[in-house]
mmCIF file of C-alpha atoms and ligand atoms in Angstrom:
data_model
loop_
_atom_site.group_PDB
_atom_site.id
_atom_site.type_symbol
_atom_site.label_atom_id
_atom_site.label_comp_id
_atom_site.label_asym_id
_atom_site.label_seq_id
_atom_site.Cartn_x
_atom_site.Cartn_y
_atom_site.Cartn_z
ATOM 1 C CA MET A 29 43.612 123.624 45.158
ATOM 2 C CA ARG A 30 46.234 126.047 46.400
ATOM 3 C CA ARG A 31 47.497 125.267 49.898
ATOM 4 C CA THR A 32 48.118 128.217 52.205
ATOM 5 C CA LEU A 33 51.787 129.183 52.467
ATOM 6 C CA VAL A 34 53.093 131.314 55.320
ATOM 7 C CA VAL A 35 56.645 132.581 54.910
ATOM 8 C CA GLY A 36 58.640 134.398 57.578
ATOM 9 C CA ASN A 37 61.041 137.030 56.285
ATOM 10 C CA TRP A 38 63.414 137.659 59.157
ATOM 11 C CA LYS A 39 65.152 140.482 57.252
ATOM 12 C CA MET A 40 68.442 141.506 58.953
ATOM 13 C CA ASN A 41 67.477 140.333 62.423
ATOM 14 C CA GLY A 42 68.686 137.617 64.755
ATOM 15 C CA SER A 43 71.762 135.993 66.214
ATOM 16 C CA LYS A 44 72.751 132.350 66.658
ATOM 17 C CA GLU A 45 71.301 132.324 70.140
ATOM 18 C CA ALA A 46 68.090 134.213 69.371
ATOM 19 C CA ASN A 47 67.462 132.146 66.223
ATOM 20 C CA ALA A 48 67.844 128.869 68.110
ATOM 21 C CA ASP A 49 65.168 129.979 70.600
ATOM 22 C CA LEU A 50 62.856 131.301 67.895
ATOM 23 C CA VAL A 51 63.060 128.199 65.714
ATOM 24 C CA ALA A 52 62.657 125.893 68.713
ATOM 25 C CA GLY A 53 59.490 127.812 69.637
ATOM 26 C CA ILE A 54 58.119 127.540 66.097
ATOM 27 C CA VAL A 55 58.985 123.855 65.767
ATOM 28 C CA SER A 56 57.400 122.994 69.112
ATOM 29 C CA GLU A 57 54.082 124.527 67.994
ATOM 30 C CA ALA A 58 54.212 123.434 64.350
ATOM 31 C CA GLY A 59 51.972 120.449 65.041
ATOM 32 C CA ASN A 60 49.099 122.906 65.605
ATOM 33 C CA VAL A 61 49.280 124.056 62.006
ATOM 34 C CA ALA A 62 47.108 121.749 59.932
ATOM 35 C CA ASN A 63 46.267 123.729 56.824
ATOM 36 C CA ALA A 64 49.357 125.675 55.852
ATOM 37 C CA ASP A 65 52.907 125.108 54.710
ATOM 38 C CA MET A 66 55.529 127.238 56.440
ATOM 39 C CA ALA A 67 58.929 128.570 55.467
ATOM 40 C CA ILE A 68 61.559 130.696 57.163
ATOM 41 C CA CYS A 69 63.713 133.070 55.106
ATOM 42 C CA ALA A 70 66.732 133.753 57.295
ATOM 43 C CA PRO A 71 69.865 135.842 56.673
ATOM 44 C CA PHE A 72 72.343 133.926 54.483
ATOM 45 C CA VAL A 73 74.798 133.200 57.276
ATOM 46 C CA TYR A 74 72.166 131.425 59.387
ATOM 47 C CA LEU A 75 70.501 129.359 56.656
ATOM 48 C CA SER A 76 72.313 126.114 57.473
ATOM 49 C CA ASP A 77 71.583 126.469 61.199
ATOM 50 C CA VAL A 78 67.894 127.047 60.536
ATOM 51 C CA ALA A 79 67.784 124.210 58.006
ATOM 52 C CA ASN A 80 69.252 121.817 60.596
ATOM 53 C CA ALA A 81 66.802 123.002 63.232
ATOM 54 C CA VAL A 82 63.723 122.447 61.014
ATOM 55 C CA ASN A 83 64.905 119.149 59.557
ATOM 56 C CA ASP A 84 62.078 116.549 59.631
ATOM 57 C CA THR A 85 59.386 119.176 60.211
ATOM 58 C CA ASN A 86 56.814 120.731 57.855
ATOM 59 C CA ILE A 87 58.869 123.951 57.759
ATOM 60 C CA SER A 88 61.064 124.829 54.774
ATOM 61 C CA VAL A 89 63.917 127.298 54.472
ATOM 62 C CA GLY A 90 64.494 130.138 52.034
ATOM 63 C CA SER A 91 66.829 133.049 51.366
ATOM 64 C CA GLN A 92 65.992 136.749 51.123
ATOM 65 C CA ASP A 93 67.816 137.331 47.836
ATOM 66 C CA VAL A 94 69.992 135.530 45.278
ATOM 67 C CA SER A 95 72.691 136.582 42.852
ATOM 68 C CA VAL A 96 71.731 136.913 39.214
ATOM 69 C CA HIS A 97 75.069 135.248 38.393
ATOM 70 C CA LEU A 98 75.693 131.516 38.602
ATOM 71 C CA GLU A 99 79.280 131.626 39.928
ATOM 72 C CA GLY A 100 82.569 133.464 39.658
ATOM 73 C CA ALA A 101 84.179 136.773 40.545
ATOM 74 C CA TYR A 102 81.220 138.538 42.169
ATOM 75 C CA THR A 103 82.508 139.487 45.617
ATOM 76 C CA GLY A 104 79.858 139.335 48.304
ATOM 77 C CA GLU A 105 77.231 137.612 46.177
ATOM 78 C CA ILE A 106 75.486 134.315 46.996
ATOM 79 C CA SER A 107 74.512 131.972 44.159
ATOM 80 C CA ALA A 108 71.407 129.843 43.766
ATOM 81 C CA SER A 109 73.476 126.637 43.921
ATOM 82 C CA MET A 110 74.941 127.754 47.265
ATOM 83 C CA LEU A 111 71.426 128.266 48.580
ATOM 84 C CA LEU A 112 70.413 124.800 47.427
ATOM 85 C CA ASP A 113 73.547 123.497 49.121
ATOM 86 C CA CYS A 114 72.239 125.039 52.374
ATOM 87 C CA SER A 115 68.877 123.251 51.938
ATOM 88 C CA CYS A 116 66.913 126.247 50.682
ATOM 89 C CA LYS A 117 63.665 125.605 48.858
ATOM 90 C CA TYR A 118 62.622 129.231 48.314
ATOM 91 C CA ALA A 119 64.305 132.551 47.507
ATOM 92 C CA ILE A 120 62.583 135.877 48.060
ATOM 93 C CA ILE A 121 63.304 138.019 45.003
ATOM 94 C CA GLY A 122 62.723 141.734 44.455
ATOM 95 C CA HIS A 123 61.613 142.641 47.962
ATOM 96 C CA SER A 124 60.820 146.369 48.055
ATOM 97 C CA GLU A 125 63.730 146.897 50.474
ATOM 98 C CA ARG A 126 66.091 145.507 47.802
ATOM 99 C CA ARG A 127 64.430 147.592 45.116
ATOM 100 C CA GLN A 128 64.621 150.727 47.299
ATOM 101 C CA TYR A 129 67.987 150.424 49.057
ATOM 102 C CA HIS A 130 69.918 148.409 46.476
ATOM 103 C CA GLY A 131 68.491 149.886 43.282
ATOM 104 C CA GLU A 132 67.098 146.605 41.962
ATOM 105 C CA SER A 133 65.192 147.277 38.746
ATOM 106 C CA ASN A 134 62.206 145.369 37.387
ATOM 107 C CA LEU A 135 64.546 143.765 34.851
ATOM 108 C CA LEU A 136 67.132 142.648 37.421
ATOM 109 C CA VAL A 137 64.389 141.235 39.645
ATOM 110 C CA ALA A 138 63.013 139.274 36.694
ATOM 111 C CA GLN A 139 66.483 137.964 35.783
ATOM 112 C CA LYS A 140 67.140 136.907 39.384
ATOM 113 C CA ALA A 141 63.791 135.108 39.490
ATOM 114 C CA LEU A 142 64.680 133.232 36.301
ATOM 115 C CA THR A 143 68.118 132.286 37.644
ATOM 116 C CA ALA A 144 66.576 131.016 40.889
ATOM 117 C CA TYR A 145 63.904 129.046 39.057
ATOM 118 C CA LYS A 146 66.307 127.467 36.559
ATOM 119 C CA SER A 147 68.586 126.424 39.417
ATOM 120 C CA GLY A 148 65.775 124.615 41.223
ATOM 121 C CA LEU A 149 64.674 127.168 43.817
ATOM 122 C CA ILE A 150 61.097 128.403 44.047
ATOM 123 C CA PRO A 151 61.218 132.180 43.609
ATOM 124 C CA ILE A 152 58.921 134.261 45.810
ATOM 125 C CA ILE A 153 58.630 137.303 43.550
ATOM 126 C CA CYS A 154 57.643 140.511 45.356
ATOM 127 C CA LEU A 155 55.519 143.240 43.778
ATOM 128 C CA GLY A 156 54.169 146.367 45.420
ATOM 129 C CA GLU A 157 53.351 150.044 45.052
ATOM 130 C CA SER A 158 54.353 153.019 47.212
ATOM 131 C CA LEU A 159 51.844 155.203 49.042
ATOM 132 C CA GLU A 160 52.358 157.982 46.509
ATOM 133 C CA GLU A 161 51.650 155.584 43.652
ATOM 134 C CA ARG A 162 48.488 154.334 45.375
ATOM 135 C CA GLU A 163 47.257 157.830 46.137
ATOM 136 C CA SER A 164 47.750 158.891 42.537
ATOM 137 C CA GLY A 165 45.723 155.935 41.244
ATOM 138 C CA GLN A 166 48.742 154.100 39.805
ATOM 139 C CA VAL A 167 48.427 150.732 41.567
ATOM 140 C CA GLU A 168 47.582 148.634 38.522
ATOM 141 C CA VAL A 169 50.091 150.471 36.327
ATOM 142 C CA ILE A 170 52.960 149.837 38.767
ATOM 143 C CA ILE A 171 52.037 146.254 39.620
ATOM 144 C CA GLY A 172 51.339 145.587 35.938
ATOM 145 C CA GLU A 173 54.822 146.845 34.954
ATOM 146 C CA GLN A 174 56.583 144.857 37.681
ATOM 147 C CA LEU A 175 54.709 141.701 36.682
ATOM 148 C CA GLN A 176 55.163 142.246 32.953
ATOM 149 C CA ALA A 177 58.942 142.417 33.366
ATOM 150 C CA VAL A 178 58.892 139.054 35.148
ATOM 151 C CA GLN A 179 56.571 137.536 32.556
ATOM 152 C CA SER A 180 58.701 138.592 29.586
ATOM 153 C CA VAL A 181 61.926 137.287 31.125
ATOM 154 C CA MET A 182 60.632 134.098 32.797
ATOM 155 C CA GLY A 183 57.765 132.965 30.588
ATOM 156 C CA ALA A 184 54.455 131.481 31.711
ATOM 157 C CA ASP A 185 55.681 127.972 32.592
ATOM 158 C CA ALA A 186 58.274 129.249 35.059
ATOM 159 C CA ILE A 187 55.852 131.699 36.663
ATOM 160 C CA ALA A 188 53.305 128.907 37.095
ATOM 161 C CA LYS A 189 55.845 127.176 39.359
ATOM 162 C CA SER A 190 56.766 130.317 41.275
ATOM 163 C CA VAL A 191 55.140 132.205 44.134
ATOM 164 C CA ILE A 192 54.131 135.865 43.891
ATOM 165 C CA ALA A 193 53.946 138.155 46.923
ATOM 166 C CA TYR A 194 51.974 141.387 46.839
ATOM 167 C CA GLU A 195 53.508 143.705 49.408
ATOM 168 C CA PRO A 196 52.262 147.296 49.325
ATOM 169 C CA VAL A 197 55.304 149.327 50.398
ATOM 170 C CA TRP A 198 53.181 151.575 52.622
ATOM 171 C CA ALA A 199 52.043 148.555 54.656
ATOM 172 C CA ILE A 200 55.512 147.132 55.354
ATOM 173 C CA GLY A 201 56.623 147.578 58.940
ATOM 174 C CA THR A 202 54.161 150.417 59.449
ATOM 175 C CA GLY A 203 51.336 148.601 61.227
ATOM 176 C CA LEU A 204 49.080 149.756 58.347
ATOM 177 C CA THR A 205 47.695 146.588 56.775
ATOM 178 C CA ALA A 206 45.862 146.780 53.475
ATOM 179 C CA THR A 207 42.221 145.983 54.126
ATOM 180 C CA PRO A 208 41.229 142.504 52.939
ATOM 181 C CA GLU A 209 39.284 144.183 50.108
ATOM 182 C CA GLN A 210 42.247 146.361 49.043
ATOM 183 C CA ALA A 211 44.517 143.329 49.032
ATOM 184 C CA GLN A 212 41.984 141.139 47.212
ATOM 185 C CA ASP A 213 41.571 143.782 44.494
ATOM 186 C CA VAL A 214 45.288 143.682 43.698
ATOM 187 C CA HIS A 215 45.563 139.888 44.052
ATOM 188 C CA GLY A 216 42.630 139.514 41.668
ATOM 189 C CA PHE A 217 44.306 141.903 39.241
ATOM 190 C CA ILE A 218 47.587 139.949 39.406
ATOM 191 C CA ARG A 219 45.780 136.649 38.837
ATOM 192 C CA SER A 220 43.872 138.119 35.889
ATOM 193 C CA ARG A 221 47.252 138.821 34.253
ATOM 194 C CA LEU A 222 48.626 135.289 34.709
ATOM 195 C CA GLY A 223 46.846 133.620 31.794
ATOM 196 C CA THR A 224 45.984 129.941 31.602
ATOM 197 C CA ASP A 225 48.069 128.905 34.612
ATOM 198 C CA ALA A 226 46.643 131.614 36.856
ATOM 199 C CA GLU A 227 44.820 129.250 39.202
ATOM 200 C CA LYS A 228 48.029 127.322 39.958
ATOM 201 C CA VAL A 229 50.006 130.290 41.239
ATOM 202 C CA SER A 230 50.105 131.086 44.950
ATOM 203 C CA ILE A 231 49.822 134.821 45.592
ATOM 204 C CA LEU A 232 50.867 135.808 49.121
ATOM 205 C CA TYR A 233 50.044 139.078 50.847
ATOM 206 C CA GLY A 234 52.698 140.909 52.879
ATOM 207 C CA GLY A 235 52.563 144.065 54.996
ATOM 208 C CA SER A 236 51.905 144.107 58.751
ATOM 209 C CA VAL A 237 50.329 140.643 58.816
ATOM 210 C CA LYS A 238 49.735 139.394 62.374
ATOM 211 C CA SER A 239 47.775 136.585 63.977
ATOM 212 C CA ALA A 240 44.925 139.055 64.583
ATOM 213 C CA ASN A 241 44.392 139.918 60.898
ATOM 214 C CA ALA A 242 45.563 136.759 59.088
ATOM 215 C CA ALA A 243 42.210 134.937 58.976
ATOM 216 C CA GLU A 244 40.338 137.789 57.290
ATOM 217 C CA LEU A 245 43.088 138.157 54.714
ATOM 218 C CA PHE A 246 43.209 134.400 54.022
ATOM 219 C CA ALA A 247 39.420 134.352 53.603
ATOM 220 C CA GLN A 248 39.821 136.356 50.383
ATOM 221 C CA LYS A 249 39.555 134.261 47.250
ATOM 222 C CA ASP A 250 42.910 135.218 45.736
ATOM 223 C CA ILE A 251 45.000 135.497 48.915
ATOM 224 C CA ASP A 252 46.893 132.239 49.312
ATOM 225 C CA GLY A 253 49.042 132.995 52.320
ATOM 226 C CA ALA A 254 51.372 135.599 53.754
ATOM 227 C CA LEU A 255 54.901 136.923 53.650
ATOM 228 C CA VAL A 256 55.476 138.021 57.219
ATOM 229 C CA GLY A 257 58.149 140.398 58.499
ATOM 230 C CA GLY A 258 58.006 141.622 62.094
ATOM 231 C CA ALA A 259 55.499 139.051 63.350
ATOM 232 C CA SER A 260 57.697 136.180 62.107
ATOM 233 C CA LEU A 261 60.226 137.074 64.816
ATOM 234 C CA ASN A 262 57.781 135.904 67.462
ATOM 235 C CA ALA A 263 57.090 132.147 67.475
ATOM 236 C CA GLN A 264 53.534 132.416 68.800
ATOM 237 C CA GLU A 265 52.596 135.133 66.321
ATOM 238 C CA PHE A 266 54.090 133.240 63.403
ATOM 239 C CA ILE A 267 52.343 130.032 64.375
ATOM 240 C CA GLY A 268 49.119 131.974 65.002
ATOM 241 C CA ILE A 269 49.245 133.299 61.426
ATOM 242 C CA ALA A 270 49.956 129.854 59.955
ATOM 243 C CA ALA A 271 47.193 128.301 62.065
ATOM 244 C CA ALA A 272 44.738 130.715 60.418
ATOM 245 C CA GLY A 273 45.537 129.097 57.053
HETATM 246 P P1 13P B 26 56.085 143.450 58.086
HETATM 247 O O1 13P B 26 55.277 142.183 58.293
HETATM 248 O O2 13P B 26 57.037 143.727 59.198
HETATM 249 O O3 13P B 26 55.219 144.598 57.729
HETATM 250 O O4 13P B 26 57.028 143.184 56.803
HETATM 251 C C1 13P B 26 56.446 142.671 55.657
HETATM 252 C C2 13P B 26 57.538 142.259 54.734
HETATM 253 O O5 13P B 26 58.274 143.093 54.217
HETATM 254 C C3 13P B 26 57.734 140.820 54.503
HETATM 255 O O6 13P B 26 58.602 140.588 53.448
#
């Protein structure tokens, strides 16, 4: 049985002071969340602070990216072992904002996911189509290509221990959520491509998830949780989403 997982992606938001308030708010309400695991993916520089603040709770910590390299002369990069050193359990890989603004290809995303997995992190591998791709009937082609790249580089065993997030680009930060049926269609498609381990893999939905729409999304058979952007910056909203798990 897959347990609901609700992951907050803070993106490039926050400050020491604001984070302390936000995490304190989440921690104080975490006891109301019975049926979901939670994680917070904070900017690199705040990971240790957040990890200390959620110590001894049911909330884990993750990063928003990882270097494909293990160590060495890669100025500005952060390695998987550094993330583990800062108590990370998860690493978001291949978010559409990294694909779009940092030119991350399907191959690089797959290689990063493998590096994270081999180092002991749980990759949260993001897939998603643009509005143009959806409107031209390309959803399964695009998602299929993104997933295939990950499958060829990682192999089935590693994917079975990873998390996949379906985040339609047109639903991110726009207030336009995919309908539960639209999301379920793609989640079902992704699961159909995962082979014998398909039932083990958690597939999260991301894109304008809020406490008001979480329950109907989670009611879908192949939606196992959420990757939450904007609403994860509000403790009550984030807890409200996790409580719908
Ligand atoms: P929003 O929840 O703000 O739409 O962002 C979704 C997202 O990109 C999470 O990774």
